[in-house]
mmCIF file of C-alpha atoms in Angstrom:
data_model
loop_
_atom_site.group_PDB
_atom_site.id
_atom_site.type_symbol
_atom_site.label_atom_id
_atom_site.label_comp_id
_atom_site.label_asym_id
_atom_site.label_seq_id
_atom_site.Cartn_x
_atom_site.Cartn_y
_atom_site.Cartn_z
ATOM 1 C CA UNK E 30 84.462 74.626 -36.122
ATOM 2 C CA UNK E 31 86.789 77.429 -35.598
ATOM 3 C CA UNK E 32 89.842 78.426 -37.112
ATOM 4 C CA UNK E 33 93.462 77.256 -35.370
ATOM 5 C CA UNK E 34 94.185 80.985 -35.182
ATOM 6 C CA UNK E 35 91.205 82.158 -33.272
ATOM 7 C CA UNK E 36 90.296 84.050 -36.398
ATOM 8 C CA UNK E 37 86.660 84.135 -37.254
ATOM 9 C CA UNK E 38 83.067 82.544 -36.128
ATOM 10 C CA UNK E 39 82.502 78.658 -36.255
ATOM 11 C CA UNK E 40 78.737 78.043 -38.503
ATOM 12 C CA UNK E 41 77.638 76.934 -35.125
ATOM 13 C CA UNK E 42 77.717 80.333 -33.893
ATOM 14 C CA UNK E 43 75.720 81.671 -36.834
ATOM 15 C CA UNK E 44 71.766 81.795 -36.900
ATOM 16 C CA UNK E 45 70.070 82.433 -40.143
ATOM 17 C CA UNK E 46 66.539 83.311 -40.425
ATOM 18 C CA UNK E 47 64.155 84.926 -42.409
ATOM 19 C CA UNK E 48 61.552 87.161 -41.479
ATOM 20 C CA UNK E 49 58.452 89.172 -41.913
ATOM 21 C CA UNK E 50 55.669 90.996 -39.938
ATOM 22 C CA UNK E 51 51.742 89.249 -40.310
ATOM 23 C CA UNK E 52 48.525 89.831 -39.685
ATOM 24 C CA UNK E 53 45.781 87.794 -38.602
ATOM 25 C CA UNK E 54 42.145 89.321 -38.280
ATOM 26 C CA UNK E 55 38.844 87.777 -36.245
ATOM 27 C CA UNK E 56 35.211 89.430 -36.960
ATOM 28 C CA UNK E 57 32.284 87.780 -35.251
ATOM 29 C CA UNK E 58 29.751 86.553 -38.027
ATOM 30 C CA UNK E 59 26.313 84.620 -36.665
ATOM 31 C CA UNK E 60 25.189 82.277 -39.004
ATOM 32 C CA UNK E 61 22.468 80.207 -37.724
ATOM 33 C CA UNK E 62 20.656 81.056 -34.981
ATOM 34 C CA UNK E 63 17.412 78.208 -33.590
ATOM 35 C CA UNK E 64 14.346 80.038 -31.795
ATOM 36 C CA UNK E 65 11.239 79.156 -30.738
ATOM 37 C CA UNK E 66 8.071 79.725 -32.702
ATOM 38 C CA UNK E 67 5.994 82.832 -32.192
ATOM 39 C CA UNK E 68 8.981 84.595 -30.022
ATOM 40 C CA UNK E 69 10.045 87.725 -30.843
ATOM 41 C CA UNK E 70 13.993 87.426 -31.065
ATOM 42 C CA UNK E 71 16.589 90.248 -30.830
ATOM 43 C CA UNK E 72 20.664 88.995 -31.819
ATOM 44 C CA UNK E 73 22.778 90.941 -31.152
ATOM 45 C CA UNK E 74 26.136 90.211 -33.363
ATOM 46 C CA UNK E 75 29.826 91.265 -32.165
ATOM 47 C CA UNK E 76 30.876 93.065 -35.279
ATOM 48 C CA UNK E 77 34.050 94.325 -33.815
ATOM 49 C CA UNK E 78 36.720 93.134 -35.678
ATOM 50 C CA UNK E 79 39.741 92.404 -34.146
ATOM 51 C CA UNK E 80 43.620 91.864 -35.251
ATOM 52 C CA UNK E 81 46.889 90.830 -34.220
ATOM 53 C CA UNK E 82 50.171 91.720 -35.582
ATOM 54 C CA UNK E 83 53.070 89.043 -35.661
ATOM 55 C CA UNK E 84 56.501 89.066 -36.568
ATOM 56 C CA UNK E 85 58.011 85.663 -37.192
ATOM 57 C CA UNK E 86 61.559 84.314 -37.549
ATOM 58 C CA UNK E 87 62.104 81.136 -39.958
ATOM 59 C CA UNK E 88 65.011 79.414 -38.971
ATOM 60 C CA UNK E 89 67.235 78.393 -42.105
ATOM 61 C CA UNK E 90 68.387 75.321 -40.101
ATOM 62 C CA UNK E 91 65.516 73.514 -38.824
ATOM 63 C CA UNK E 92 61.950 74.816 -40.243
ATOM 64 C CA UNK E 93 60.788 76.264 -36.763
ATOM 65 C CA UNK E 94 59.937 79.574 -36.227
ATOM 66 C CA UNK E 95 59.905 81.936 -33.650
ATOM 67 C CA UNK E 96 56.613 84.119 -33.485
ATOM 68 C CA UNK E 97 56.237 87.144 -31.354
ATOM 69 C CA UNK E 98 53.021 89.172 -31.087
ATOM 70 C CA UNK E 99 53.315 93.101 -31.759
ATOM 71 C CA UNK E 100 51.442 95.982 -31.253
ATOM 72 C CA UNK E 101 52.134 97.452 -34.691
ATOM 73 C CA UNK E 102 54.915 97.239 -37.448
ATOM 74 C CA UNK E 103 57.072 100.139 -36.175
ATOM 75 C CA UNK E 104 61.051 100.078 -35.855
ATOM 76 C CA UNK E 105 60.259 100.485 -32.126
ATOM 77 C CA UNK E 106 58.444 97.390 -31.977
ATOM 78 C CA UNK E 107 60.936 95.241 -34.774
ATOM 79 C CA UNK E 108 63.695 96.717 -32.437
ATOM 80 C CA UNK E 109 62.003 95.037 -29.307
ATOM 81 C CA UNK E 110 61.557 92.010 -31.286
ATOM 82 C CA UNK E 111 64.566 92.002 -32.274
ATOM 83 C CA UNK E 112 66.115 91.924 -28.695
ATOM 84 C CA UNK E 113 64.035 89.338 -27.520
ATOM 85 C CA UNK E 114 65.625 87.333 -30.563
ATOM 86 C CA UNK E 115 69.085 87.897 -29.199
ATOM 87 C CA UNK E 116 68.354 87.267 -25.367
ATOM 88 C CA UNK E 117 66.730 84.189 -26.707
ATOM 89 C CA UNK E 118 69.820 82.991 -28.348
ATOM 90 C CA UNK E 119 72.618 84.238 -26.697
ATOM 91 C CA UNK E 120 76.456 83.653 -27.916
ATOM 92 C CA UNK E 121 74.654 83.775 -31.554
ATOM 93 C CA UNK E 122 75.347 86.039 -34.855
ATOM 94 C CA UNK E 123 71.847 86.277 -36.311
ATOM 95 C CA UNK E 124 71.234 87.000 -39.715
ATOM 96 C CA UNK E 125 68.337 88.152 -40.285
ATOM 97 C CA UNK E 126 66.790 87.928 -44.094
ATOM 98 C CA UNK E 127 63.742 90.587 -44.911
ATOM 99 C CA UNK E 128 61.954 92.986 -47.116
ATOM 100 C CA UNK E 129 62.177 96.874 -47.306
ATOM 101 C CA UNK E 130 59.272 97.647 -45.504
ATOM 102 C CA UNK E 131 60.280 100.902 -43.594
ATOM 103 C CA UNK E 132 60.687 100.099 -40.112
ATOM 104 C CA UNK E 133 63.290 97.201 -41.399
ATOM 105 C CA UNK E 134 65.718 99.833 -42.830
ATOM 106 C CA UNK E 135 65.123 103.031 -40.822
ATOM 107 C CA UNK E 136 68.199 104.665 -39.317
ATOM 108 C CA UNK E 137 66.902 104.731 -35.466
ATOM 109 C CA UNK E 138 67.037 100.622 -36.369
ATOM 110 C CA UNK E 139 70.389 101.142 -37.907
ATOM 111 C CA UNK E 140 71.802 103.172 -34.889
ATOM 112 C CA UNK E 141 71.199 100.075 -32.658
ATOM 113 C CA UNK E 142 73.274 97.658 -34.908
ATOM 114 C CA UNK E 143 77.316 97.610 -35.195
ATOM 115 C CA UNK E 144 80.043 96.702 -32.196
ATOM 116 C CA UNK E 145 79.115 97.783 -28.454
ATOM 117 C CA UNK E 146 75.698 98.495 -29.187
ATOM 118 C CA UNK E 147 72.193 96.524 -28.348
ATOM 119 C CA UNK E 148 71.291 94.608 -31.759
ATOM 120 C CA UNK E 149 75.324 94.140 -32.072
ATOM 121 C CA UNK E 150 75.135 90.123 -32.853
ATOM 122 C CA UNK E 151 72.194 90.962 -35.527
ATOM 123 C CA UNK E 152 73.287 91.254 -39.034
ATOM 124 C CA UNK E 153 70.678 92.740 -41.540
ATOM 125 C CA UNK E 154 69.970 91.619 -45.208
ATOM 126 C CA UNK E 155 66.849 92.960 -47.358
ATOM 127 C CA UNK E 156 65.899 91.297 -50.269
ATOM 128 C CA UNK E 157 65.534 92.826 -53.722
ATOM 129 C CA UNK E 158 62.646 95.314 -53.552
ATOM 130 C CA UNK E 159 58.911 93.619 -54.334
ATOM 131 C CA UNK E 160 60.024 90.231 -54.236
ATOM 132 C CA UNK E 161 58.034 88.272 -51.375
ATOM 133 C CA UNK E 162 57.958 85.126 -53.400
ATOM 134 C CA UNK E 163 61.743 84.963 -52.160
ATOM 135 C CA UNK E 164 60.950 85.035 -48.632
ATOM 136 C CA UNK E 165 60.138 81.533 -47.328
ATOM 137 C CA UNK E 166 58.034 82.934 -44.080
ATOM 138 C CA UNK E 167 55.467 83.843 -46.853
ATOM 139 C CA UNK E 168 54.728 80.715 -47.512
ATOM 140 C CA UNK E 169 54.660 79.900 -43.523
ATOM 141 C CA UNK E 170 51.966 82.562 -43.006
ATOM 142 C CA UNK E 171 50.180 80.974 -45.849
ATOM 143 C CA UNK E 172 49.676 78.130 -44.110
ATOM 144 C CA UNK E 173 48.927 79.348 -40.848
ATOM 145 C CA UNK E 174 45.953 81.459 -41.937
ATOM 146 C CA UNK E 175 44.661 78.325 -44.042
ATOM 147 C CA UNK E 176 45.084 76.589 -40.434
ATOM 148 C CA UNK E 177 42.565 78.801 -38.835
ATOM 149 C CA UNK E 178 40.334 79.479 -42.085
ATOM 150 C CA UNK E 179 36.844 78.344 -42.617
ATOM 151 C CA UNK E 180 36.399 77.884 -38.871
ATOM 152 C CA UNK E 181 34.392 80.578 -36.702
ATOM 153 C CA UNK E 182 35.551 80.779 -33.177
ATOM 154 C CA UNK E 183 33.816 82.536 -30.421
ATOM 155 C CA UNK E 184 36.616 84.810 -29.229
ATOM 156 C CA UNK E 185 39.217 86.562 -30.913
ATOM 157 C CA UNK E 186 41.440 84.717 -28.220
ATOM 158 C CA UNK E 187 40.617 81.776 -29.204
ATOM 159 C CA UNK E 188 41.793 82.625 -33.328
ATOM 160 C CA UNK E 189 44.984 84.064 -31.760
ATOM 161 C CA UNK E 190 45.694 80.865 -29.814
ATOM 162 C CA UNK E 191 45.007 78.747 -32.748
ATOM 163 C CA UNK E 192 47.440 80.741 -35.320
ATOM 164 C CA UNK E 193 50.173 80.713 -32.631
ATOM 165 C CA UNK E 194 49.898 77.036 -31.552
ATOM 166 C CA UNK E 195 49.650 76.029 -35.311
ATOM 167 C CA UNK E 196 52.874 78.019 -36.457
ATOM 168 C CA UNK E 197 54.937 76.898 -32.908
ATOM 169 C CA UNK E 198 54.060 73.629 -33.292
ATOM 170 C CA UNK E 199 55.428 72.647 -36.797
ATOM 171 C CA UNK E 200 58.713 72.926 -38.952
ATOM 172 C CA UNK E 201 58.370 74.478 -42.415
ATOM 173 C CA UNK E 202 59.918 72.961 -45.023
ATOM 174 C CA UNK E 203 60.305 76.447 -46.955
ATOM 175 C CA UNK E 204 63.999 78.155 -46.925
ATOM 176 C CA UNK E 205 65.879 80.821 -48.348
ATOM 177 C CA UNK E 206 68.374 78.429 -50.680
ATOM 178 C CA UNK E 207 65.394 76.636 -52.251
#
């Protein structure tokens, strides 16, 4: 709780999560295809392929995570994210725990951090550099891709939907202190 004197936030108040941009891709592959004998057949095959960008939030306190879809890794983008994160949980400090990857450490992300300014409740740690075996969200992206693997769905839609319900839906057991 908090201190007698006023001094200082309660845990309550303090949200810790780890994080990490994804990607998840969907290319159209035909496999069978039944026709009658004697016809001449033309298939025609979607090759596009097609991907979505994530960034997801692991929270340290239950195993849920937050996923938002973005257009691209850019601080731009991790800055909007980021906002959504606070709106979402308001009266919060959030700590966020991530890798070096640019856009995480850039200075236009920097200038929006510190008292009076947008990202002001968001508190920044990277871990050391090349270590993604120490981010827990890893392992949550893992999962989610083996979730939609080995099954061929007609629209990239439908792939998207499937990630996104998969990694909503459950609590990871994967955190920072383990």
């Amino acid at each position: 709780g908090k201190r007698a004197d006023g001094e200082g936030k309660g845990c309550e108040d303090v949200m810790v999560v780890s994080a990490d941009e994804v990607g998840i891709e969907h290319e159209a592959v035909l496999r069978r295809a039944w026709y009658a004998k004697n016809t001449k057949v033309k298939l025609r095959v979607d090759r596009e392929r097609k991907s979505q960008k994530y960034i997801g939030f692991l929270h340290e306190s239950d195993g849920s995570v937050d996923l938002m879809r973005l257009e691209r890794g850019n601080t731009e983008n991790i800055v909007k994210a980021l906002i959504e994160l606070t709106l979402k949980y308001p009266g919060k400090e959030i700590v966020v725990v991530w890798d070096n990857a640019g856009w995480h450490k850039s200075k236009k992300l920097r200038e929006h951090l510190g008292k009076g300014n947008i990202l002001e409740r968001i508190h920044l740690i990277n871990l050391p550099p090349y270590s993604p075996n120490k981010n827990p969200i890893e392992r949550v992206w893992g999962e989610g891709k083996k979730s939609i693997s080995n099954r061929q769905r007609a629209h990239f839609e439908d792939t998207r939907n499937a990630f996104e319900t998969f990694i909503r839906s459950n609590k990871f057991p994967y955190r920072l202190t383990k």
